[in-house]
CSV table of N, CA, C and O in Angstrom, one decimal:
chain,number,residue,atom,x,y,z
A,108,UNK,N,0.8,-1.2,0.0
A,108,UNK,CA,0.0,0.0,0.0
A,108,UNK,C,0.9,1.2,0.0
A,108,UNK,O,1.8,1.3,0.8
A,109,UNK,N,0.7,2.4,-1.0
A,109,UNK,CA,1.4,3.3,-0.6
A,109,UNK,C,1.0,4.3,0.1
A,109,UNK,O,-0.1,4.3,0.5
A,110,UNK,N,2.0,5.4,0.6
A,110,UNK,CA,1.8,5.5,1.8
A,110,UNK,C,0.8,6.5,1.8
A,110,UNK,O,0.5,7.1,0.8
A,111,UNK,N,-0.1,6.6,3.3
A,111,UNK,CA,-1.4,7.3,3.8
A,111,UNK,C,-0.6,8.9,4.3
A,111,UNK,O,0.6,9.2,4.5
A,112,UNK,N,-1.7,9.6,4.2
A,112,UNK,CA,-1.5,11.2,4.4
A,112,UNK,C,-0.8,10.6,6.1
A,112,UNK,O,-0.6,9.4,6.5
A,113,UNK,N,-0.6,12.1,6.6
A,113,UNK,CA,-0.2,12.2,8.2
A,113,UNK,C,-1.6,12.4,9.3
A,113,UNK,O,-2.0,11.9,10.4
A,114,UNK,N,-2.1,13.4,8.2
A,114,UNK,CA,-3.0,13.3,9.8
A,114,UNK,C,-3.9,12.4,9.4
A,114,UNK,O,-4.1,12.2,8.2
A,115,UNK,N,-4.8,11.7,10.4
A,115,UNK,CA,-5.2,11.0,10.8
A,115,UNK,C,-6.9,10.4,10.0
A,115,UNK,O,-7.2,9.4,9.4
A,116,UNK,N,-7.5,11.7,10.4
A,116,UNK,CA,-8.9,11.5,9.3
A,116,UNK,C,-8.6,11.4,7.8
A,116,UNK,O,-9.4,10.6,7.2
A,117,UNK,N,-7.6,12.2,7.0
A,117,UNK,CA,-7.2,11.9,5.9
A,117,UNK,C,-7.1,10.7,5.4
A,117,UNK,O,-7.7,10.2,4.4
A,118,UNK,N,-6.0,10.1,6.6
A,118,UNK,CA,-5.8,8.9,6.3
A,118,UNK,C,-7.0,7.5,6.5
A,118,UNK,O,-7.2,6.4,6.0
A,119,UNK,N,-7.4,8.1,7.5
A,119,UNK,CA,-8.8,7.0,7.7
A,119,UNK,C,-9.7,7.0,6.6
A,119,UNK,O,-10.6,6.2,6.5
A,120,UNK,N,-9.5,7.7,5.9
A,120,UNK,CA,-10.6,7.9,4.7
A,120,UNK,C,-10.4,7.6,3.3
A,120,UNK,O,-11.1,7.0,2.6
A,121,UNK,N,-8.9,8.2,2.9
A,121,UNK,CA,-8.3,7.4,2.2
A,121,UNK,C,-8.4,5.6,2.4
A,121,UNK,O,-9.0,5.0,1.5
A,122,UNK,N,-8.1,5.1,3.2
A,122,UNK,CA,-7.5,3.6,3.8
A,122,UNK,C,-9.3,2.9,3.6
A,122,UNK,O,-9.5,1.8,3.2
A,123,UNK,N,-9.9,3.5,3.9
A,123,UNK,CA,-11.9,3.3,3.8
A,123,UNK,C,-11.5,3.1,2.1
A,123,UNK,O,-11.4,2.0,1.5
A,124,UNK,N,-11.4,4.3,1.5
A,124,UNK,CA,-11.5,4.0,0.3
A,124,UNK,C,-10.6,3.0,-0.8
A,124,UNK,O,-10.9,2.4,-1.8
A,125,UNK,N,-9.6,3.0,-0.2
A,125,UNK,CA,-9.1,2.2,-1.0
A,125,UNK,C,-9.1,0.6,-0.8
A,125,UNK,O,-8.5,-0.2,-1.5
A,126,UNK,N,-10.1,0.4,0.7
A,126,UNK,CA,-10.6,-0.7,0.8
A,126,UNK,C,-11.7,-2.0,0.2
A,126,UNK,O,-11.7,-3.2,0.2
A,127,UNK,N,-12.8,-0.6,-0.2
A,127,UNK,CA,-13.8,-0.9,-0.9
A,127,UNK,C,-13.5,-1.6,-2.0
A,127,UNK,O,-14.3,-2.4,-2.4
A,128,UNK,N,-12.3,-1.4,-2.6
A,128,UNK,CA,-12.6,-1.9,-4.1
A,128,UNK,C,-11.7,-3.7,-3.9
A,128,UNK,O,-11.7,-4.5,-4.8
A,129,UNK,N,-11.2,-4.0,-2.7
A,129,UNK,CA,-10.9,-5.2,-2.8
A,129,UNK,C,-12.1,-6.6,-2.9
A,129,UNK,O,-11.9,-7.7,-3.3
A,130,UNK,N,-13.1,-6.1,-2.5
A,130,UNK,CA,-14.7,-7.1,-2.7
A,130,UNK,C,-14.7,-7.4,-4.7
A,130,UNK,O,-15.0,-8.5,-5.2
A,131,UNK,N,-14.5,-6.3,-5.1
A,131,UNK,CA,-14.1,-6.5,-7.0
A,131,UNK,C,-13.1,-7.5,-7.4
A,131,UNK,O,-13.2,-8.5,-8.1
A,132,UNK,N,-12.1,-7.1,-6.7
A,132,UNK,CA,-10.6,-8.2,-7.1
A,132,UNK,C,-10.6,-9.4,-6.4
A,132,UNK,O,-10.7,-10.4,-7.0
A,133,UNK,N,-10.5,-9.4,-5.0
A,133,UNK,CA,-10.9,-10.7,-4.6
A,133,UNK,C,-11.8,-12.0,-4.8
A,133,UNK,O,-12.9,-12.1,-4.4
A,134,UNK,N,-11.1,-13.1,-5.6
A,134,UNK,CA,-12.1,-13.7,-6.0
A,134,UNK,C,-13.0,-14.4,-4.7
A,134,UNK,O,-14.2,-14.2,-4.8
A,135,UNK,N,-12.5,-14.9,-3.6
A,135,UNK,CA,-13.0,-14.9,-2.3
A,135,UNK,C,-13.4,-16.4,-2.3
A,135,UNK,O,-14.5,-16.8,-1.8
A,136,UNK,N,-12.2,-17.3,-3.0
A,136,UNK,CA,-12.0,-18.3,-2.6
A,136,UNK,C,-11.5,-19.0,-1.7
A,136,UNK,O,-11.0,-18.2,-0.9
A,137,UNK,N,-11.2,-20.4,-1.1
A,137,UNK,CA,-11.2,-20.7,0.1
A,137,UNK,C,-9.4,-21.0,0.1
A,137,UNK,O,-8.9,-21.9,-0.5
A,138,UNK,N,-8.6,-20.0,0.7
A,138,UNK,CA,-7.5,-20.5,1.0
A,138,UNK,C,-6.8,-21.8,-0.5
A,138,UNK,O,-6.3,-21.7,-1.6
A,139,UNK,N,-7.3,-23.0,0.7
A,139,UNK,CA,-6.6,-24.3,-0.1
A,139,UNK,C,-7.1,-24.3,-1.5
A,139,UNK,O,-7.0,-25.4,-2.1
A,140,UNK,N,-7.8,-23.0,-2.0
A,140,UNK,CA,-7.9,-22.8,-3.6
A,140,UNK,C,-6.5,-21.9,-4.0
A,140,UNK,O,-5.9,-22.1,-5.1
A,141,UNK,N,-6.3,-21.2,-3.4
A,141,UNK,CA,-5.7,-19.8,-4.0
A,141,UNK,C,-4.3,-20.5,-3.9
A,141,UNK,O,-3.9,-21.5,-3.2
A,142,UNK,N,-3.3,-19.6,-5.0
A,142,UNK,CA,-2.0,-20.1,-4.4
A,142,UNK,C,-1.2,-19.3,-3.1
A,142,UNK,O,-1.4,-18.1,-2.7
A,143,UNK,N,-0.6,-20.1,-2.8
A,143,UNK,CA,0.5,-19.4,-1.6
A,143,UNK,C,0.1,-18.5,-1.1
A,143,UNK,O,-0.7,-18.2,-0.2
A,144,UNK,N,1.3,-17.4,-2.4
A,144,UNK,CA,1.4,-16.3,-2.2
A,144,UNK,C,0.3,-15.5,-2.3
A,144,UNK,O,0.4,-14.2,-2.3
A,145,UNK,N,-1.0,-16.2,-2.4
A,145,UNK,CA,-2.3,-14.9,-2.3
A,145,UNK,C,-2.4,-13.8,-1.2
A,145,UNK,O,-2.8,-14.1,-0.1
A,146,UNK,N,-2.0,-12.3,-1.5
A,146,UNK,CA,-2.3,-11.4,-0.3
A,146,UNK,C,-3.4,-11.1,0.4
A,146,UNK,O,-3.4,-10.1,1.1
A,147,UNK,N,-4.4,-11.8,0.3
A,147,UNK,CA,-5.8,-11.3,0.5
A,147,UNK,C,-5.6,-11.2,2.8
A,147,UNK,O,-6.1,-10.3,3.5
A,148,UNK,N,-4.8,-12.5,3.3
A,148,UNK,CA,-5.0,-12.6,4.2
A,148,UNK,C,-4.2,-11.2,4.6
A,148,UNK,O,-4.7,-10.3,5.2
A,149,UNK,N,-3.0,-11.2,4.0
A,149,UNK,CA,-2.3,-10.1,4.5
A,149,UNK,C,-2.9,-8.4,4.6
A,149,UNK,O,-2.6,-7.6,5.4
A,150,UNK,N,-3.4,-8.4,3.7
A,150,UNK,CA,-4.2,-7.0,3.3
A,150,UNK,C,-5.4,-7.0,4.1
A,150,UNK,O,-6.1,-5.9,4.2
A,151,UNK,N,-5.9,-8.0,4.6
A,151,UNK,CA,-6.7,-7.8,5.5
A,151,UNK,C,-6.7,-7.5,6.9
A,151,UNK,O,-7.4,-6.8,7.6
A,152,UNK,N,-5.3,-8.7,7.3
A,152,UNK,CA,-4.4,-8.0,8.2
A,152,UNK,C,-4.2,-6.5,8.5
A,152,UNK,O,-4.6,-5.9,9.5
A,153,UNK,N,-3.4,-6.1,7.4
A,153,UNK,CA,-2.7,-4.4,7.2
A,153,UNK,C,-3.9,-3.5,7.7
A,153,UNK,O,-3.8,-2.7,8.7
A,154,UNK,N,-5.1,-3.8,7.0
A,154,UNK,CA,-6.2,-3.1,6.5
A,154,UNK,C,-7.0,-3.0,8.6
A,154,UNK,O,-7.3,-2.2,9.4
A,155,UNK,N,-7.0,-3.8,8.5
A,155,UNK,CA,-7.7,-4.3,10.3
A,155,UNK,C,-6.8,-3.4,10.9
A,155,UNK,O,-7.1,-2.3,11.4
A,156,UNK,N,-5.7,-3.7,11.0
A,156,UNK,CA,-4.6,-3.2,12.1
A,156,UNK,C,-4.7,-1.3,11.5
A,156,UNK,O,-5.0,-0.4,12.3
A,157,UNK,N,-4.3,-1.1,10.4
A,157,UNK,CA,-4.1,0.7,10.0
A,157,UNK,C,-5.5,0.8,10.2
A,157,UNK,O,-5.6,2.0,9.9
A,158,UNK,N,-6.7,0.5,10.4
A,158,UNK,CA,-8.2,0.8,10.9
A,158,UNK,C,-8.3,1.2,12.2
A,158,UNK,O,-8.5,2.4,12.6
A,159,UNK,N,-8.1,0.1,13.0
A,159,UNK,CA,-8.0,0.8,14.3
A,159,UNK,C,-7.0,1.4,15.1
A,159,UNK,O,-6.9,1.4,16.3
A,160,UNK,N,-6.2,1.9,14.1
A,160,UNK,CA,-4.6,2.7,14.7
A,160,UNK,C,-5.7,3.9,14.3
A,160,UNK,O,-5.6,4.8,15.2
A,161,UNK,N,-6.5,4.2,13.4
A,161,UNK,CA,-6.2,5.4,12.8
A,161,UNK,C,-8.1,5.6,13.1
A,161,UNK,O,-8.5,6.7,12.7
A,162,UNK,N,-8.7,5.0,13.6
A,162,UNK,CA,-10.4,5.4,13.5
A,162,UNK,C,-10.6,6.2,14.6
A,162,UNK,O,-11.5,6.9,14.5
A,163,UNK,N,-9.5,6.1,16.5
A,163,UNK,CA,-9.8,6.8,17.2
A,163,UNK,C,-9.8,8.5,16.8
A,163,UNK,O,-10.7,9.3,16.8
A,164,UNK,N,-8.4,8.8,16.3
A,164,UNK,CA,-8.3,9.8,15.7
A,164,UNK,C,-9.0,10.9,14.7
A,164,UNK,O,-9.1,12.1,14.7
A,165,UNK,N,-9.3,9.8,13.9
A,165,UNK,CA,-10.4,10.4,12.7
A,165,UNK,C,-11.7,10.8,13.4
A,165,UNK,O,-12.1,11.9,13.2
A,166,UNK,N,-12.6,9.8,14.5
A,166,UNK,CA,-13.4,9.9,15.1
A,166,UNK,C,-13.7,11.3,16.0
A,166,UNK,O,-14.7,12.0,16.0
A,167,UNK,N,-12.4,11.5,16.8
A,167,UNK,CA,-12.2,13.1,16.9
A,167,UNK,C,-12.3,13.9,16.4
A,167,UNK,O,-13.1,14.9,16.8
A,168,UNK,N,-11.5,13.9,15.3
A,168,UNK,CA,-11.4,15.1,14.2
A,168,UNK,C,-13.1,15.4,13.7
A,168,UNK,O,-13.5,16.5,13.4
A,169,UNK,N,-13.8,14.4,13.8
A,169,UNK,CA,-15.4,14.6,13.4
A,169,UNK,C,-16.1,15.3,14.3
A,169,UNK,O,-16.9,16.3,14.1
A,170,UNK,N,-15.7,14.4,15.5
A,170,UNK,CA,-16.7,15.6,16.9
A,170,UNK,C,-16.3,16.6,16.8
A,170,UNK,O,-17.1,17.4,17.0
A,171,UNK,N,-15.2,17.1,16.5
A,171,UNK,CA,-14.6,18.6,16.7
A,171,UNK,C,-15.0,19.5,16.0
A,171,UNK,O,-15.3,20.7,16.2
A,172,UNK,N,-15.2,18.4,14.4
A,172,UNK,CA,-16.1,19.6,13.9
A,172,UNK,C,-17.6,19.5,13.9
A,172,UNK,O,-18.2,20.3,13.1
A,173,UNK,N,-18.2,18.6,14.6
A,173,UNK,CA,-19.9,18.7,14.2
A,173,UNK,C,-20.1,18.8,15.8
A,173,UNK,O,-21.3,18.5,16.0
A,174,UNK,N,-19.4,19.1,17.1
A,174,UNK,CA,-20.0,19.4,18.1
A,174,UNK,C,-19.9,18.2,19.0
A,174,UNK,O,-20.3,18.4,20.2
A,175,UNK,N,-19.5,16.9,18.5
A,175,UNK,CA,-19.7,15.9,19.2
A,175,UNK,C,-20.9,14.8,19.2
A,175,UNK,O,-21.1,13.6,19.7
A,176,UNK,N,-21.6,15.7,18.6
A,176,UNK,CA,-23.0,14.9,17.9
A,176,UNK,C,-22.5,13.5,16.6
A,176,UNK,O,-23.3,12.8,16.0
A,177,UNK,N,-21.5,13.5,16.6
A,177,UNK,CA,-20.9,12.5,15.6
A,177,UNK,C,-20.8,10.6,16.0
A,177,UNK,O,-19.9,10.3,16.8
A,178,UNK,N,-21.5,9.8,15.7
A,178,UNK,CA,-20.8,8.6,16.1
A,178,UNK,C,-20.2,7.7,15.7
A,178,UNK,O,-20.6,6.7,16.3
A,179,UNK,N,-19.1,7.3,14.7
A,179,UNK,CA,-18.0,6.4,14.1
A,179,UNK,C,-18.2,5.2,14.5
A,179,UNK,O,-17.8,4.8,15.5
A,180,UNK,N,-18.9,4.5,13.7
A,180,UNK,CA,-19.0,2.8,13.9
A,180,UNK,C,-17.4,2.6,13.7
A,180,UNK,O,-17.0,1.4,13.8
């Protein structure tokens, strides 16, 4: 993945989007189909782990600007 902005909401939003389109490419076969080297586990990995490094943050940046009335699943 290349790399995500600095601050935080940027990045959460970018990292949202450029998640979406893996449901397209993934054929979403079972492992002992795919070969080896399929990234799917890994990028889901990456994708989970840079999610919740980066959603408390973003989640802020929202209350701050709508008042707090904001709530980030």
């Amino acid at each position: 993945m290349t790399t995500l902005p600095d601050d935080p909401f940027a990045a959460y939003v970018q990292l949202i989007d450029r998640w979406r389109v893996l449901p397209y490419t993934d054929p979403g076969l079972p492992p002992s189909m795919l070969p080896a080297d399929w990234p799917g586990r890994r990028s889901f990995d990456e994708f989970a782990r840079l999610s919740a490094h980066l959603a408390g943050a973003a989640e802020e940046h929202v209350r701050a600007r709508v008042g707090g009335r904001a709530h980030v699943a």
